């Protein structure tokens, strides 16, 4: 993704290349799936705590957020 994004405090619009947007949407969906899984693909509580600023209890909220972000990006491709 290097070079395909423009993000800054003054930027109102964030742009990604189409390829990177597809990859980001797929990554967010995989993250959501791994957060919500009950099998061997499930992220561990320590891993979730690292992602969620030390609070593994945010697993469900983070899974939902990741799924929504992935769907939003896919909807705008």
Coordinates of N, CA, C and O in Angstrom, one line a residue:
X1 N 0.8 -1.2 0.0 CA 0.0 0.0 0.0 C 0.8 1.3 0.0 O 0.3 2.3 -0.2
X2 N 2.1 1.2 0.2 CA 2.9 2.5 0.2 C 2.7 3.3 -1.1 O 2.7 2.7 -2.2
X3 N 2.4 4.5 -0.9 CA 2.3 5.4 -2.0 C 0.9 5.5 -2.6 O 0.6 6.4 -3.4
X4 N 0.0 4.6 -2.1 CA -1.4 4.7 -2.7 C -2.4 5.4 -1.8 O -3.5 5.6 -2.2
X5 N -1.9 5.9 -0.7 CA -2.8 6.6 0.2 C -2.4 8.0 0.5 O -1.2 8.3 0.4
X6 N -3.4 8.9 0.8 CA -3.1 10.2 1.2 C -4.0 10.4 2.5 O -5.2 10.5 2.3
X7 N -3.4 10.5 3.6 CA -4.1 10.7 4.9 C -3.4 11.7 5.7 O -2.2 11.7 5.9
X8 N -4.1 12.7 6.1 CA -3.5 13.8 7.0 C -4.6 14.5 7.8 O -5.8 14.3 7.5
X9 N -4.2 15.2 8.7 CA -5.2 16.0 9.5 C -6.0 16.9 8.7 O -7.2 17.2 9.0
X10 N -5.5 17.5 7.7 CA -6.2 18.4 6.8 C -6.9 17.8 5.7 O -7.6 18.5 4.9
X11 N -6.7 16.5 5.5 CA -7.3 15.8 4.3 C -8.8 15.5 4.7 O -9.1 14.8 5.7
X12 N -9.7 15.8 3.8 CA -11.1 15.4 4.0 C -11.4 14.2 3.2 O -12.4 13.5 3.5
X13 N -10.6 13.9 2.2 CA -10.8 12.7 1.4 C -9.6 11.8 1.4 O -8.5 12.3 1.3
X14 N -9.8 10.6 1.7 CA -8.8 9.6 1.7 C -8.9 8.7 0.4 O -10.0 8.2 0.2
X15 N -7.9 8.6 -0.3 CA -7.9 7.8 -1.5 C -7.0 6.6 -1.5 O -5.9 6.7 -1.0
X16 N -7.5 5.5 -2.0 CA -6.7 4.3 -2.1 C -6.7 3.8 -3.5 O -7.7 4.1 -4.2
X17 N -5.7 3.2 -4.0 CA -5.8 2.5 -5.3 C -6.9 1.5 -5.2 O -7.2 0.9 -4.1
X18 N -7.5 1.1 -6.3 CA -8.5 0.1 -6.3 C -8.0 -1.2 -5.7 O -8.6 -1.9 -4.9
X19 N -6.8 -1.6 -6.2 CA -6.2 -2.9 -5.7 C -6.0 -2.8 -4.2 O -6.4 -3.8 -3.5
X20 N -5.6 -1.7 -3.6 CA -5.4 -1.6 -2.2 C -6.7 -1.6 -1.4 O -6.8 -2.2 -0.3
X21 N -7.7 -1.0 -2.0 CA -9.0 -1.0 -1.4 C -9.6 -2.4 -1.3 O -10.2 -2.8 -0.3
X22 N -9.4 -3.2 -2.4 CA -9.9 -4.6 -2.4 C -9.2 -5.3 -1.3 O -9.8 -6.1 -0.5
X23 N -7.9 -5.2 -1.2 CA -7.1 -5.9 -0.2 C -7.5 -5.4 1.2 O -7.6 -6.3 2.1
X24 N -7.7 -4.2 1.4 CA -8.1 -3.7 2.8 C -9.5 -4.2 3.1 O -9.7 -4.7 4.3
X25 N -10.4 -4.3 2.2 CA -11.7 -4.8 2.5 C -11.6 -6.3 2.9 O -12.3 -6.7 3.8
X26 N -10.8 -7.0 2.1 CA -10.6 -8.5 2.4 C -10.0 -8.7 3.8 O -10.4 -9.5 4.6
X27 N -9.0 -7.8 4.1 CA -8.3 -7.9 5.4 C -9.3 -7.6 6.6 O -9.3 -8.3 7.6
X28 N -10.1 -6.6 6.4 CA -11.1 -6.3 7.5 C -12.1 -7.4 7.7 O -12.4 -7.7 8.8
X29 N -12.5 -8.1 6.6 CA -13.4 -9.2 6.7 C -12.8 -10.3 7.4 O -13.4 -11.0 8.2
X30 N -11.5 -10.6 7.0 CA -10.8 -11.7 7.7 C -10.6 -11.4 9.2 O -10.7 -12.3 10.0
X31 N -10.3 -10.2 9.5 CA -10.1 -9.8 10.9 C -11.4 -10.0 11.7 O -11.4 -10.6 12.8
X32 N -12.5 -9.6 11.1 CA -13.8 -9.7 11.7 C -14.1 -11.2 12.0 O -14.5 -11.6 13.0
X33 N -13.8 -12.0 11.0 CA -14.1 -13.5 11.1 C -13.2 -14.1 12.2 O -13.7 -14.9 13.0
X34 N -11.9 -13.7 12.2 CA -11.0 -14.3 13.2 C -11.4 -13.8 14.7 O -11.2 -14.5 15.6
X35 N -11.9 -12.6 14.8 CA -12.4 -12.1 16.1 C -13.6 -12.9 16.5 O -13.8 -13.1 17.7
X36 N -14.5 -13.2 15.6 CA -15.8 -13.8 16.0 C -15.7 -15.3 16.0 O -16.7 -16.0 16.5
X37 N -14.7 -15.9 15.5 CA -14.6 -17.4 15.4 C -14.6 -18.1 16.8 O -14.1 -17.5 17.8
X38 N -15.0 -19.3 16.8 CA -15.0 -20.1 18.0 C -14.1 -21.3 17.8 O -14.1 -22.3 18.6
X39 N -13.3 -21.3 16.7 CA -12.5 -22.5 16.4 C -11.0 -22.1 16.5 O -10.6 -21.2 17.1
X40 N -10.2 -22.9 15.9 CA -8.7 -22.7 15.9 C -8.3 -21.4 15.2 O -7.2 -20.9 15.5
X41 N -9.1 -20.8 14.4 CA -8.8 -19.5 13.7 C -9.1 -18.3 14.6 O -8.8 -17.2 14.2
X42 N -9.6 -18.5 15.8 CA -10.0 -17.4 16.7 C -8.7 -16.7 17.2 O -7.8 -17.4 17.6
X43 N -8.8 -15.4 17.2 CA -7.7 -14.7 17.8 C -7.7 -14.9 19.3 O -8.8 -14.9 19.9
X44 N -6.6 -15.0 20.0 CA -6.6 -15.2 21.4 C -6.9 -13.9 22.1 O -6.8 -12.8 21.6
X45 N -7.3 -14.0 23.4 CA -7.6 -12.8 24.2 C -6.4 -11.9 24.3 O -6.6 -10.7 24.2
X46 N -5.1 -12.4 24.5 CA -4.0 -11.4 24.5 C -3.8 -10.7 23.1 O -3.5 -9.5 23.1
X47 N -4.1 -11.4 22.0 CA -4.0 -10.8 20.7 C -5.1 -9.7 20.6 O -4.8 -8.6 20.1
X48 N -6.3 -10.0 21.0 CA -7.4 -9.0 20.9 C -7.1 -7.8 21.8 O -7.3 -6.7 21.4
X49 N -6.5 -8.1 23.0 CA -6.2 -7.0 23.9 C -5.2 -6.0 23.2 O -5.2 -4.8 23.4
X50 N -4.2 -6.6 22.5 CA -3.2 -5.8 21.8 C -3.9 -4.9 20.7 O -3.6 -3.7 20.6
X51 N -4.9 -5.5 20.0 CA -5.6 -4.7 19.0 C -6.5 -3.7 19.6 O -6.7 -2.6 19.0
X52 N -7.1 -4.0 20.7 CA -8.1 -3.1 21.3 C -7.6 -2.3 22.5 O -8.4 -2.0 23.4
X53 N -6.4 -1.9 22.5 CA -5.8 -1.0 23.5 C -5.9 -1.6 24.9 O -6.1 -0.9 25.9
X54 N -5.7 -2.9 25.0 CA -5.6 -3.6 26.3 C -6.9 -4.2 26.8 O -6.9 -4.7 27.9
X55 N -8.0 -4.0 26.0 CA -9.3 -4.5 26.5 C -9.8 -5.7 25.6 O -10.4 -5.4 24.6
X56 N -9.5 -6.9 26.0 CA -10.0 -8.0 25.3 C -11.5 -8.2 25.2 O -12.0 -8.8 24.4
X57 N -12.2 -7.5 26.2 CA -13.6 -7.5 26.2 C -14.3 -6.8 25.0 O -15.4 -6.9 24.8
X58 N -13.5 -6.1 24.3 CA -14.0 -5.3 23.1 C -14.0 -6.2 21.9 O -14.3 -5.7 20.8
X59 N -13.8 -7.5 22.0 CA -13.8 -8.4 20.9 C -15.0 -8.3 20.0 O -14.9 -8.1 18.8
X60 N -16.2 -8.4 20.5 CA -17.4 -8.3 19.7 C -17.6 -7.0 19.0 O -18.0 -6.9 17.8
X61 N -17.3 -5.9 19.7 CA -17.4 -4.6 19.1 C -16.4 -4.4 18.0 O -16.8 -3.8 16.9
X62 N -15.2 -4.8 18.2 CA -14.2 -4.7 17.2 C -14.5 -5.6 16.0 O -14.3 -5.2 14.8
X63 N -15.0 -6.8 16.2 CA -15.4 -7.7 15.1 C -16.5 -7.0 14.3 O -16.5 -7.0 13.0
X64 N -17.5 -6.4 14.9 CA -18.6 -5.7 14.2 C -18.0 -4.5 13.4 O -18.4 -4.3 12.3
X65 N -17.2 -3.8 14.0 CA -16.6 -2.6 13.4 C -15.8 -3.0 12.1 O -15.9 -2.4 11.1
X66 N -15.0 -4.0 12.3 CA -14.2 -4.5 11.2 C -15.0 -5.0 10.0 O -14.8 -4.7 8.8
X67 N -16.1 -5.7 10.3 CA -17.0 -6.1 9.3 C -17.7 -5.0 8.6 O -17.8 -5.0 7.3
X68 N -18.1 -4.0 9.3 CA -18.7 -2.8 8.7 C -17.8 -2.0 7.9 O -18.2 -1.6 6.8
X69 N -16.6 -1.8 8.3 CA -15.6 -1.1 7.5 C -15.3 -1.9 6.2 O -15.3 -1.3 5.1
X70 N -15.1 -3.2 6.3 CA -14.9 -4.0 5.1 C -16.1 -3.9 4.1 O -15.9 -3.7 2.9
X71 N -17.3 -4.0 4.6 CA -18.5 -3.9 3.8 C -18.6 -2.5 3.2 O -19.0 -2.4 2.0
X72 N -18.3 -1.5 3.9 CA -18.3 -0.1 3.4 C -17.4 0.1 2.2 O -17.7 0.6 1.2
X73 N -16.2 -0.4 2.4 CA -15.2 -0.3 1.3 C -15.6 -1.1 0.1 O -15.6 -0.6 -1.0
X74 N -16.0 -2.3 0.3 CA -16.5 -3.1 -0.8 C -17.7 -2.5 -1.5 O -17.8 -2.5 -2.8
X75 N -18.5 -1.8 -0.8 CA -19.7 -1.1 -1.4 C -19.3 0.1 -2.2 O -20.1 0.6 -3.0
X76 N -18.1 0.6 -2.1 CA -17.7 1.8 -2.8 C -16.6 1.5 -3.8 O -16.0 2.4 -4.4
X77 N -16.4 0.2 -4.1 CA -15.4 -0.2 -5.2 C -16.0 0.0 -6.6 O -17.1 -0.2 -6.8

